[in-house]
Short mmCIF file of C-alpha atoms in Angstrom, two decimals:
data_model
loop_
_atom_site.label_atom_id
_atom_site.label_comp_id
_atom_site.label_asym_id
_atom_site.label_seq_id
_atom_site.Cartn_x
_atom_site.Cartn_y
_atom_site.Cartn_z
CA MET I 1 -24.26 1.07 -4.36
CA THR I 2 -26.03 3.41 -2.40
CA GLY I 3 -28.12 6.45 -3.12
CA ALA I 4 -28.97 8.91 -0.60
CA ALA I 5 -32.55 9.95 0.34
CA ASP I 6 -33.65 13.50 -0.45
CA ASN I 7 -32.96 14.97 2.89
CA THR I 8 -29.24 14.54 2.79
CA GLN I 9 -28.80 17.39 0.47
CA ASP I 10 -30.18 19.89 2.98
CA SER I 11 -28.01 18.86 5.78
CA TYR I 12 -24.95 20.34 4.07
CA PRO I 13 -25.81 23.91 4.21
CA GLN I 14 -26.66 23.21 7.88
CA ALA I 15 -23.61 21.27 8.67
CA THR I 16 -21.52 24.26 7.09
CA GLU I 17 -23.20 26.84 8.55
CA GLN I 18 -22.96 25.41 12.28
CA HIS I 19 -19.80 23.90 11.95
CA GLU I 20 -17.34 25.72 9.33
CA HIS I 21 -16.30 28.38 11.65
CA HIS I 22 -14.80 25.70 14.10
CA ALA I 23 -12.36 24.69 11.70
CA PRO I 24 -8.62 26.05 13.09
CA THR I 25 -6.14 27.46 10.78
CA GLY I 26 -2.61 27.62 10.63
CA PHE I 27 -0.28 25.28 12.58
CA LYS I 28 -2.84 24.51 15.09
CA ARG I 29 -5.12 22.88 12.64
CA TRP I 30 -2.76 20.56 11.28
CA PHE I 31 -0.98 19.60 14.60
CA PHE I 32 -4.20 19.40 17.08
CA SER I 33 -6.64 18.61 14.31
CA THR I 34 -8.84 15.43 15.05
CA ASN I 35 -10.90 16.21 11.59
CA HIS I 36 -10.89 13.26 9.61
CA LYS I 37 -10.25 15.26 6.18
CA ASP I 38 -7.27 16.57 7.89
CA ILE I 39 -5.57 13.55 9.09
CA GLY I 40 -6.17 11.99 5.87
CA THR I 41 -4.51 15.00 4.26
CA LEU I 42 -1.61 14.47 6.73
CA TYR I 43 -1.03 10.60 6.12
CA LEU I 44 -1.48 11.70 2.13
CA GLY I 45 1.43 14.20 2.52
CA PHE I 46 3.57 11.89 4.59
CA SER I 47 3.25 9.07 2.62
CA LEU I 48 4.37 10.89 -0.64
CA LEU I 49 7.39 12.49 1.45
CA MET I 50 8.32 8.90 2.23
CA PHE I 51 7.57 7.55 -1.26
CA LEU I 52 9.93 10.36 -2.65
CA ILE I 53 12.99 9.39 0.05
CA GLY I 54 12.53 5.64 -0.72
CA GLY I 55 12.40 6.16 -4.49
CA ALA I 56 15.38 7.99 -4.11
CA MET I 57 17.22 5.22 -2.67
CA ALA I 58 15.96 3.03 -5.56
CA MET I 59 17.89 5.24 -7.64
CA LEU I 60 20.80 5.08 -6.00
CA ILE I 61 20.55 1.24 -5.79
CA ARG I 62 19.80 1.23 -9.83
CA ALA I 63 22.79 3.70 -10.53
CA GLU I 64 25.06 1.05 -8.65
CA LEU I 65 23.49 -1.81 -10.55
CA PHE I 66 23.85 0.23 -14.34
CA GLN I 67 27.25 -1.49 -14.90
CA PRO I 68 28.92 -4.55 -13.16
CA GLY I 69 31.61 -4.20 -10.64
CA LEU I 70 31.09 -1.65 -7.63
CA GLN I 71 30.50 1.79 -9.27
CA LEU I 72 29.33 4.19 -6.49
CA MET I 73 29.10 2.30 -3.10
CA GLU I 74 30.30 -0.18 -1.07
CA PRO I 75 28.48 -3.71 -0.15
CA HIS I 76 27.40 -2.65 3.24
CA PHE I 77 26.12 0.90 2.08
CA TYR I 78 24.10 -0.92 -0.81
CA ASN I 79 22.88 -3.28 1.62
CA GLN I 80 21.40 -0.39 3.84
CA MET I 81 20.18 1.26 0.92
CA VAL I 82 18.13 -2.20 0.17
CA THR I 83 16.83 -2.35 3.59
CA VAL I 84 15.61 1.44 4.26
CA HIS I 85 14.37 1.45 0.64
CA GLY I 86 12.23 -1.82 1.53
CA LEU I 87 10.89 -0.46 5.32
CA ILE I 88 10.27 2.90 3.94
CA MET I 89 8.16 2.00 0.84
CA VAL I 90 6.10 -0.77 2.94
CA PHE I 91 5.56 0.97 6.47
CA GLY I 92 6.42 4.59 5.16
CA ALA I 93 4.66 5.12 2.04
CA VAL I 94 1.88 2.27 0.75
CA MET I 95 0.57 1.70 4.19
CA PRO I 96 -0.06 5.37 5.13
CA ALA I 97 -1.47 6.09 2.02
CA PHE I 98 -4.05 4.13 2.18
CA VAL I 99 -4.70 4.95 5.85
CA GLY I 100 -5.14 8.69 4.49
CA LEU I 101 -7.59 7.49 1.89
CA ALA I 102 -9.35 5.40 4.40
CA ASN I 103 -9.41 8.43 6.87
CA TRP I 104 -10.66 10.85 4.12
CA MET I 105 -12.96 8.54 2.32
CA ILE I 106 -14.63 6.17 4.93
CA PRO I 107 -16.78 8.90 6.86
CA LEU I 108 -17.83 10.60 3.66
CA MET I 109 -19.19 7.06 2.01
CA ILE I 110 -20.90 5.80 5.37
CA GLY I 111 -22.32 9.15 5.85
CA ALA I 112 -20.33 9.30 9.31
CA PRO I 113 -19.44 12.96 10.47
CA ASP I 114 -15.98 11.88 11.44
CA MET I 115 -13.98 9.10 12.66
CA ALA I 116 -15.33 7.33 15.91
CA LEU I 117 -12.17 7.64 17.85
CA PRO I 118 -10.86 11.61 16.52
CA ARG I 119 -8.18 11.83 19.25
CA MET I 120 -7.00 8.73 18.90
CA ASN I 121 -6.50 9.34 15.16
CA ASN I 122 -4.56 12.50 15.77
CA TRP I 123 -2.03 10.34 18.11
CA SER I 124 -1.95 7.52 15.22
CA PHE I 125 -0.60 9.69 12.80
CA TRP I 126 1.78 12.03 14.80
CA ILE I 127 3.69 9.14 16.00
CA LEU I 128 4.80 8.23 12.81
CA PRO I 129 7.01 11.00 12.00
CA PHE I 130 9.00 9.99 14.89
CA ALA I 131 9.27 6.55 14.09
CA PHE I 132 10.84 7.42 10.60
CA ALA I 133 12.84 9.71 11.55
CA MET I 134 14.46 7.04 14.09
CA LEU I 135 14.79 4.67 11.24
CA LEU I 136 16.52 7.45 8.81
CA GLY I 137 18.53 8.93 11.78
CA SER I 138 20.01 5.21 12.09
CA LEU I 139 21.56 5.86 8.75
CA PHE I 140 23.93 8.01 10.61
CA MET I 141 25.08 6.10 13.27
CA GLU I 142 28.43 4.71 13.84
CA GLY I 143 29.02 1.48 11.27
CA GLY I 144 25.57 2.49 9.18
CA GLY I 145 21.83 1.91 9.27
CA PRO I 146 20.00 -1.23 9.39
CA ALA I 147 21.60 -3.40 6.59
CA PHE I 148 19.85 -6.97 7.14
CA GLY I 149 17.13 -6.59 4.52
CA TRP I 150 13.73 -5.24 5.11
CA THR I 151 12.71 -9.05 6.22
CA PHE I 152 15.70 -8.35 9.24
CA TYR I 153 16.18 -12.40 9.00
CA ALA I 154 18.16 -13.40 12.39
CA PRO I 155 21.24 -14.03 12.65
CA LEU I 156 21.97 -10.77 10.20
CA SER I 157 19.81 -8.70 12.75
CA THR I 158 20.96 -9.94 16.03
CA THR I 159 24.74 -11.56 15.77
CA TYR I 160 26.00 -9.74 12.68
CA SER I 161 24.32 -6.22 13.01
CA ASN I 162 25.42 -2.78 14.58
CA ASP I 163 23.64 -1.06 17.23
CA ASN I 164 21.07 0.55 14.86
CA THR I 165 19.38 -2.57 15.49
CA ALA I 166 17.95 -0.98 18.65
CA MET I 167 16.49 2.27 17.14
CA PHE I 168 15.36 0.04 14.36
CA VAL I 169 13.26 -1.95 16.64
CA PHE I 170 11.52 0.84 18.41
CA ALA I 171 11.02 2.45 15.15
CA VAL I 172 9.03 -0.57 14.00
CA HIS I 173 7.12 -0.80 17.58
CA ILE I 174 5.94 2.60 17.02
CA MET I 175 4.63 2.17 13.27
CA GLY I 176 2.84 -1.14 14.70
CA ILE I 177 1.24 0.61 17.61
CA SER I 178 0.17 3.46 14.81
CA SER I 179 -1.09 0.63 12.50
CA ILE I 180 -3.13 -1.06 15.57
CA MET I 181 -4.63 2.16 16.57
CA GLY I 182 -5.82 3.14 12.96
CA ALA I 183 -7.48 -0.26 12.58
CA ILE I 184 -9.29 -0.23 15.59
CA ASN I 185 -10.25 3.39 14.65
CA VAL I 186 -11.36 1.93 11.13
CA ILE I 187 -13.75 -1.07 12.50
CA VAL I 188 -15.48 0.76 15.29
CA THR I 189 -16.28 3.52 12.75
CA ILE I 190 -17.60 1.39 10.19
CA VAL I 191 -19.43 -0.86 12.71
CA ASN I 192 -21.00 1.67 14.87
CA LEU I 193 -21.43 5.19 12.35
CA ARG I 194 -22.88 4.05 9.10
CA ALA I 195 -25.96 5.85 8.05
CA PRO I 196 -29.71 4.69 8.87
CA GLY I 197 -30.57 2.19 6.07
CA MET I 198 -26.91 1.29 5.06
CA THR I 199 -27.09 -2.44 5.67
CA TRP I 200 -23.59 -4.29 5.09
CA MET I 201 -24.45 -5.64 1.63
CA LYS I 202 -25.06 -1.91 0.52
CA THR I 203 -21.51 -0.73 2.14
CA PRO I 204 -19.19 0.57 -0.82
CA MET I 205 -16.50 -2.11 -1.70
CA PHE I 206 -13.72 0.14 -0.44
CA VAL I 207 -15.33 0.26 3.12
CA TRP I 208 -15.57 -3.55 2.92
CA THR I 209 -12.18 -4.08 1.90
CA TRP I 210 -10.84 -1.70 4.86
CA LEU I 211 -13.08 -3.41 7.17
CA ILE I 212 -11.26 -6.48 6.44
CA THR I 213 -7.68 -5.07 6.17
CA ALA I 214 -8.42 -3.65 9.51
CA PHE I 215 -8.90 -7.08 11.34
CA LEU I 216 -5.99 -8.55 9.64
CA LEU I 217 -3.93 -5.56 11.12
CA ILE I 218 -5.03 -5.86 14.36
CA ALA I 219 -4.31 -9.96 13.71
CA VAL I 220 -0.60 -9.81 12.28
CA MET I 221 0.62 -6.26 13.71
CA PRO I 222 1.39 -8.17 17.57
CA VAL I 223 3.26 -10.98 15.80
CA LEU I 224 5.56 -8.25 14.06
CA ALA I 225 6.32 -6.69 17.43
CA GLY I 226 7.08 -10.26 19.26
CA ALA I 227 9.37 -10.84 16.58
CA VAL I 228 11.43 -7.64 16.43
CA THR I 229 11.33 -8.09 20.50
CA MET I 230 12.94 -11.24 20.60
CA VAL I 231 15.60 -9.86 17.75
CA LEU I 232 16.09 -7.07 20.41
CA THR I 233 16.42 -9.32 23.42
CA ASP I 234 18.85 -11.86 21.34
CA LYS I 235 21.35 -9.17 20.61
CA TYR I 236 21.33 -6.99 23.70
CA PHE I 237 19.71 -9.05 26.59
CA GLY I 238 21.49 -12.74 26.04
CA THR I 239 18.44 -14.58 25.02
CA ASP I 240 18.91 -17.38 22.12
CA PHE I 241 15.46 -17.61 20.41
CA PHE I 242 17.27 -17.67 17.08
CA ASN I 243 20.64 -18.49 17.97
CA ALA I 244 21.62 -22.57 17.41
CA VAL I 245 24.41 -22.50 19.62
CA GLY I 246 22.08 -21.38 22.69
CA GLY I 247 19.39 -23.79 21.73
CA GLY I 248 17.48 -21.62 19.40
CA ASP I 249 16.63 -21.97 15.83
CA PRO I 250 17.05 -19.23 13.34
CA VAL I 251 14.63 -20.92 11.15
CA MET I 252 11.80 -20.04 13.56
CA PHE I 253 12.53 -16.36 13.07
CA GLN I 254 11.46 -16.90 9.61
CA HIS I 255 8.30 -18.81 10.63
CA ILE I 256 7.32 -15.80 12.89
CA PHE I 257 8.41 -13.08 10.59
CA TRP I 258 6.34 -14.81 7.69
CA PHE I 259 3.31 -15.30 9.69
CA PHE I 260 3.29 -11.73 9.65
CA GLY I 261 4.81 -10.74 6.45
CA HIS I 262 2.13 -13.07 4.27
CA PRO I 263 -0.78 -11.21 5.49
CA GLU I 264 0.75 -7.71 5.33
CA VAL I 265 1.05 -8.17 1.68
CA TYR I 266 -2.50 -8.44 1.67
CA ILE I 267 -2.79 -5.65 4.14
CA MET I 268 -1.21 -3.74 1.23
CA ILE I 269 -3.06 -4.75 -1.98
CA LEU I 270 -7.21 -5.25 -0.39
CA PRO I 271 -7.28 -1.46 0.02
CA ALA I 272 -6.34 -1.22 -3.64
CA PHE I 273 -9.07 -3.90 -4.70
CA GLY I 274 -11.38 -1.35 -2.96
CA ILE I 275 -10.69 1.62 -5.01
CA ILE I 276 -10.56 -0.24 -8.32
CA SER I 277 -13.81 -1.52 -7.54
CA THR I 278 -14.99 1.86 -6.92
CA ILE I 279 -13.28 3.66 -10.22
CA VAL I 280 -14.23 0.96 -12.63
CA PRO I 281 -18.32 1.08 -12.44
CA THR I 282 -17.84 4.80 -12.59
CA PHE I 283 -16.24 5.23 -15.81
CA SER I 284 -17.82 2.29 -17.56
CA ARG I 285 -21.24 3.65 -16.38
CA LYS I 286 -22.52 0.43 -14.93
CA LYS I 287 -22.87 -1.37 -11.56
CA LEU I 288 -20.26 -3.14 -10.01
CA PHE I 289 -20.40 -6.87 -11.40
CA GLY I 290 -20.71 -9.21 -8.78
CA TYR I 291 -21.08 -7.15 -5.69
CA HIS I 292 -21.51 -9.93 -3.28
CA SER I 293 -18.83 -12.42 -4.63
CA MET I 294 -16.35 -9.56 -4.52
CA VAL I 295 -17.13 -9.17 -0.46
CA TYR I 296 -16.83 -12.83 0.18
CA ALA I 297 -13.94 -13.28 -1.91
CA THR I 298 -12.16 -10.51 -0.01
CA GLY I 299 -12.55 -12.40 2.96
CA SER I 300 -11.72 -15.48 1.60
CA ILE I 301 -8.18 -13.74 0.84
CA ALA I 302 -7.77 -12.53 4.27
CA ILE I 303 -8.50 -16.10 6.00
CA LEU I 304 -6.35 -17.90 3.49
CA SER I 305 -3.60 -15.65 3.92
CA PHE I 306 -2.69 -16.93 7.21
CA VAL I 307 -2.53 -20.35 5.74
CA VAL I 308 0.38 -19.62 3.19
CA TRP I 309 3.53 -18.23 5.09
CA MET I 310 5.36 -21.28 4.25
CA HIS I 311 5.97 -20.78 0.92
CA HIS I 312 8.77 -17.83 1.41
CA MET I 313 10.41 -21.00 2.74
CA PHE I 314 10.38 -23.65 0.41
CA THR I 315 14.38 -23.78 0.56
CA THR I 316 14.61 -24.14 4.07
CA GLY I 317 14.17 -28.06 4.25
CA MET I 318 10.89 -28.36 5.19
CA PRO I 319 9.08 -31.41 5.29
CA LEU I 320 7.30 -32.82 2.03
CA ALA I 321 4.13 -32.85 3.31
CA ALA I 322 4.47 -29.42 4.40
CA GLU I 323 5.70 -28.08 0.68
CA LEU I 324 2.71 -29.79 -1.02
CA PHE I 325 0.34 -28.01 1.56
CA PHE I 326 1.77 -24.64 1.44
CA MET I 327 2.11 -24.94 -2.56
CA TYR I 328 -1.80 -25.76 -2.89
CA SER I 329 -2.99 -23.56 -0.44
CA THR I 330 -0.70 -20.73 -2.23
CA MET I 331 -2.47 -21.65 -5.52
CA LEU I 332 -5.91 -21.33 -3.76
CA ILE I 333 -5.58 -17.95 -2.71
CA SER I 334 -5.42 -17.22 -6.64
CA VAL I 335 -8.85 -18.38 -6.87
CA PRO I 336 -10.97 -15.57 -5.03
CA THR I 337 -8.32 -12.86 -6.68
CA GLY I 338 -9.19 -14.13 -10.20
CA VAL I 339 -12.84 -13.68 -9.07
CA LYS I 340 -12.07 -10.11 -8.45
CA ILE I 341 -10.32 -9.59 -12.17
CA PHE I 342 -13.28 -11.42 -13.61
CA ASN I 343 -15.75 -8.97 -11.87
CA TRP I 344 -13.82 -6.01 -13.24
CA VAL I 345 -13.60 -7.31 -16.58
CA ALA I 346 -17.23 -8.03 -16.61
CA THR I 347 -17.76 -4.55 -15.25
CA MET I 348 -16.17 -2.67 -18.15
CA TRP I 349 -17.69 -5.43 -20.44
CA ARG I 350 -20.42 -3.67 -22.94
CA GLY I 351 -20.17 -0.31 -20.65
CA ALA I 352 -19.75 3.09 -21.69
CA ILE I 353 -16.11 3.34 -21.07
CA SER I 354 -14.53 6.72 -21.08
CA PHE I 355 -10.53 7.11 -20.27
CA GLU I 356 -10.31 9.64 -17.44
CA VAL I 357 -7.27 9.59 -15.78
CA PRO I 358 -8.28 7.43 -12.56
CA MET I 359 -9.54 4.68 -15.04
CA LEU I 360 -6.18 4.62 -17.07
CA PHE I 361 -4.59 3.78 -13.90
CA ALA I 362 -7.32 1.21 -12.70
CA ILE I 363 -7.09 -0.69 -16.31
CA ALA I 364 -3.23 -0.75 -15.90
CA PHE I 365 -3.69 -2.01 -12.44
CA ILE I 366 -5.65 -5.07 -13.76
CA VAL I 367 -3.70 -5.98 -16.40
CA LEU I 368 -0.06 -5.57 -14.68
CA PHE I 369 -1.33 -6.77 -11.45
CA THR I 370 -2.41 -9.75 -12.93
CA ILE I 371 1.25 -10.17 -14.52
CA GLY I 372 2.34 -10.16 -10.66
CA GLY I 373 -0.26 -12.93 -10.03
CA PHE I 374 0.99 -15.34 -12.64
CA SER I 375 4.45 -14.99 -11.60
CA GLY I 376 3.30 -15.61 -7.79
CA LEU I 377 1.51 -18.55 -9.42
CA MET I 378 4.87 -19.59 -10.91
CA LEU I 379 6.78 -19.11 -7.48
CA ALA I 380 3.99 -21.03 -5.73
CA ILE I 381 5.12 -24.27 -7.56
CA THR I 382 7.82 -25.73 -5.10
CA PRO I 383 10.23 -27.27 -7.14
CA ALA I 384 10.02 -24.40 -9.62
CA ASP I 385 10.48 -21.91 -6.60
CA PHE I 386 13.71 -23.89 -6.01
CA GLN I 387 15.34 -22.21 -8.89
CA TYR I 388 13.72 -18.66 -8.43
CA HIS I 389 14.19 -18.52 -4.88
CA ASP I 390 16.32 -15.11 -4.05
CA THR I 391 16.69 -14.09 -7.54
CA TYR I 392 15.53 -11.16 -9.49
CA PHE I 393 12.49 -13.09 -10.55
CA VAL I 394 11.08 -12.79 -7.03
CA VAL I 395 11.99 -9.08 -7.08
CA ALA I 396 10.16 -8.63 -10.29
CA HIS I 397 6.87 -10.32 -8.91
CA PHE I 398 6.86 -8.35 -5.84
CA HIS I 399 6.86 -5.08 -7.69
CA TYR I 400 4.63 -5.91 -10.28
CA VAL I 401 2.25 -6.84 -7.07
CA LEU I 402 3.05 -3.61 -4.91
CA VAL I 403 4.26 -0.94 -7.52
CA THR I 404 1.88 -1.41 -10.50
CA GLY I 405 -0.73 -3.06 -7.95
CA ALA I 406 -0.67 -0.86 -4.80
CA VAL I 407 1.20 1.97 -6.12
CA PHE I 408 -1.04 2.66 -9.15
CA SER I 409 -4.21 2.07 -7.21
CA ILE I 410 -3.51 4.99 -4.92
CA MET I 411 -2.70 7.02 -7.64
CA ALA I 412 -5.97 6.19 -9.38
CA GLY I 413 -7.81 6.90 -5.98
CA VAL I 414 -5.93 10.65 -5.67
CA TYR I 415 -6.75 11.34 -9.18
CA TYR I 416 -10.36 10.06 -8.64
CA TRP I 417 -10.82 11.90 -4.81
CA LEU I 418 -8.73 14.92 -5.57
CA PRO I 419 -11.36 17.04 -7.23
CA LYS I 420 -13.54 16.25 -4.52
CA TRP I 421 -10.85 17.07 -1.52
CA SER I 422 -9.59 20.50 -3.74
CA GLY I 423 -12.68 21.69 -5.58
CA HIS I 424 -10.53 21.83 -8.44
CA MET I 425 -10.13 19.75 -11.30
CA PHE I 426 -6.30 18.85 -12.14
CA ASP I 427 -4.42 19.39 -15.14
CA ILE I 428 -5.79 16.25 -17.60
CA ARG I 429 -2.91 16.74 -20.00
CA LEU I 430 -0.22 16.84 -17.12
CA ALA I 431 -1.95 13.88 -15.32
CA LYS I 432 -2.28 11.57 -18.73
CA THR I 433 1.41 12.49 -19.49
CA HIS I 434 2.23 11.08 -15.78
CA PHE I 435 0.24 7.88 -16.56
CA TRP I 436 1.77 7.15 -19.91
CA LEU I 437 5.64 7.99 -18.56
CA SER I 438 4.82 5.80 -15.59
CA LEU I 439 3.50 3.08 -17.72
CA ILE I 440 5.72 2.75 -20.25
CA SER I 441 9.06 3.21 -17.19
CA VAL I 442 7.77 0.75 -14.97
CA ASN I 443 7.36 -2.13 -17.37
CA ILE I 444 10.95 -1.18 -18.72
CA LEU I 445 12.36 -1.28 -15.04
CA PHE I 446 10.67 -4.21 -13.85
CA PHE I 447 9.73 -6.75 -16.95
CA PRO I 448 13.34 -7.55 -17.75
CA MET I 449 13.98 -8.58 -14.16
CA HIS I 450 11.91 -11.85 -14.77
CA PHE I 451 14.56 -12.58 -17.47
CA VAL I 452 17.61 -11.73 -15.23
CA GLY I 453 16.07 -13.99 -12.32
CA LEU I 454 15.27 -17.10 -14.46
CA ALA I 455 18.90 -16.88 -15.57
CA GLY I 456 20.20 -17.13 -12.10
CA MET I 457 21.08 -13.56 -11.27
CA PRO I 458 20.79 -13.12 -7.48
CA ARG I 459 18.75 -10.40 -5.61
CA ARG I 460 20.57 -8.01 -2.90
CA ILE I 461 24.26 -8.02 -4.39
CA PRO I 462 25.62 -5.01 -5.62
CA ASP I 463 27.83 -6.65 -8.32
CA TYR I 464 26.67 -9.12 -11.14
CA ALA I 465 28.15 -11.64 -13.84
CA LEU I 466 28.91 -9.76 -16.99
CA GLN I 467 25.96 -11.76 -19.30
CA PHE I 468 23.56 -9.42 -17.29
CA ALA I 469 25.23 -6.41 -18.10
CA ASP I 470 22.57 -5.26 -20.62
CA PHE I 471 19.81 -5.96 -19.16
CA ASN I 472 20.70 -4.16 -15.93
CA ALA I 473 21.37 -1.03 -17.92
CA ILE I 474 18.22 -1.25 -19.44
CA ILE I 475 16.54 -1.76 -16.05
CA SER I 476 18.00 1.11 -14.38
CA ILE I 477 17.05 3.42 -17.33
CA GLY I 478 13.58 2.61 -16.48
CA GLY I 479 14.30 3.16 -12.66
CA PHE I 480 15.33 6.42 -13.63
CA ALA I 481 12.44 7.53 -15.98
CA PHE I 482 9.76 6.18 -13.44
CA GLY I 483 11.38 7.94 -10.70
CA LEU I 484 11.48 11.05 -12.32
CA SER I 485 7.89 10.72 -13.47
CA GLN I 486 6.70 10.79 -10.13
CA LEU I 487 8.10 14.57 -9.92
CA LEU I 488 5.34 15.45 -12.46
CA PHE I 489 2.53 13.69 -9.97
CA VAL I 490 3.99 15.78 -7.37
CA TRP I 491 3.23 18.88 -9.65
CA VAL I 492 0.09 17.81 -10.84
CA VAL I 493 -1.65 17.31 -6.92
CA LEU I 494 0.09 20.69 -6.02
CA LYS I 495 -0.93 22.68 -9.09
CA CYS I 496 -4.70 21.11 -8.57
CA VAL I 497 -4.71 21.96 -4.92
CA ARG I 498 -3.30 25.75 -5.29
CA GLY I 499 -6.18 26.26 -7.62
CA GLY I 500 -7.74 25.50 -11.08
CA GLU I 501 -10.88 24.85 -12.75
CA LYS I 502 -13.83 24.55 -10.21
CA VAL I 503 -15.77 21.16 -10.47
CA PRO I 504 -19.51 20.27 -9.31
CA ALA I 505 -20.26 17.93 -6.35
CA ASN I 506 -20.37 14.82 -9.03
CA VAL I 507 -17.25 15.64 -10.54
CA TRP I 508 -17.30 12.12 -12.65
CA GLN I 509 -20.97 12.71 -13.40
CA ALA I 510 -21.56 8.82 -13.30
CA ALA I 511 -20.12 8.38 -9.51
CA GLU I 512 -22.68 7.16 -7.39
CA GLY I 513 -22.30 7.06 -3.31
CA LEU I 514 -22.90 9.41 -0.52
CA GLU I 515 -19.45 11.21 -1.14
CA TRP I 516 -20.39 12.52 -4.30
CA ASP I 517 -23.68 14.48 -2.61
CA VAL I 518 -21.27 16.58 -0.85
CA PRO I 519 -20.11 19.55 -2.18
CA SER I 520 -16.52 20.00 -3.89
CA PRO I 521 -14.43 20.98 -1.73
CA ALA I 522 -15.78 19.13 0.83
CA PRO I 523 -16.41 20.96 3.60
CA HIS I 524 -14.51 20.66 6.96
CA HIS I 525 -17.63 19.08 8.81
CA THR I 526 -20.18 16.76 6.84
CA PHE I 527 -23.36 14.80 7.78
CA ALA I 528 -24.18 16.92 10.71
CA THR I 529 -27.61 15.17 10.25
CA PRO I 530 -26.90 11.42 9.02
CA PRO I 531 -28.49 10.46 5.74
CA VAL I 532 -30.79 8.19 5.40
CA ILE I 533 -30.14 5.51 2.73
CA LYS I 534 -33.04 4.62 0.60
#
């Protein structure tokens, strides 16, 4: 990691004295702010709200599946819940949370006074609430909201959808515009505003992972925009991109969507790798093992993510050569991921580990994300995938990657940096209770899905055969417990923000990096004079 020169410390009183009175207050502060810390807070608050809304939809899904037969809702509404839950969790909860962490931490980590394009930063956030208001508003339209899955496969989203498709498409466009603006801002900030002496190979891992993620976003969000635009014109303007009757091809939609969709999975996990690579060295009291290999592994994952998309489509009848190519390329992407897991374990090996709350979440991430990685390897094997495809085994796989992976890493990051943001230590007893409740319940929720999936239970269906009843009851109980546990997380965060034990600049004592030279709470303006890296 990096260390700041002696003159760094002197810049803070100066920065605070000169600029602190410029910090706006009240409504104006949040609506018009171009300060990276305020915008980071807005992103994090918004993602928490979306996480709770998406989680409430998941609770409805699990309540319906608690017993066989139709209990609470008819199938069309069930499909709306499955669709909007997926869209909100991917685009409304996980991605904005990582953008919030990027906004807060990247300028502090690289010694920059702010993000490079602060007005665009404000704009990229404030268009998001309108996008999700449209998406959620579509649920109240005649015929209900989108019910074609978050992947919106044609012809479900074209021939067989309601007029909510127009609002859905417009909402996705706005989310994409927001993502691209945020990504441009991240790239320009990291390339141009690093402190003097911070070479590329002295740049913190979280910054590296976000830089690579930002390039992925710019590469794939226009592909998503193209896909939703073709859906829109097929539905309303008489085109036949995906309509076989008019010479189109519905399988082409899957190619376009997954060319966006698989890099999107890594957009949601690479920043998580950066967070874990920051937390594990701190609480192991060691340098990150194999820093250079971590950087190259991150780049390798990003490049390989563009040559694996057809593993989502093994059952569409592709040629044998394609099946073999995508089977091997998918297996290959597990190699750089394995390098990361090895390096985290090697960092902890013989370290003076202390089990603070961020470290607990980081260790849980490493173990449980690995489970998701192994089930991904199983899904990569083409003949085996023929059995697993569209079963609950797939649901188990991607929730281990995105809940115990992405969401746990976000919680780890929030607990790690929350004292720095607020100036107060959170309630450690409550936070540990939140961790243990989440850890136990999330495994009760998702692990049995492997078994019902292998036994053939199909996903996205509100009813199921009697032999799956007991497992589904257990899964739903785990789901309710996990959902309720997150209310404790909300309370821990709010309680910490409102007050508590004051903390020093370097809260965790062993933490390294420029952000730990800044006072806690971090002042509104920092680094008026750029720190010099030794």
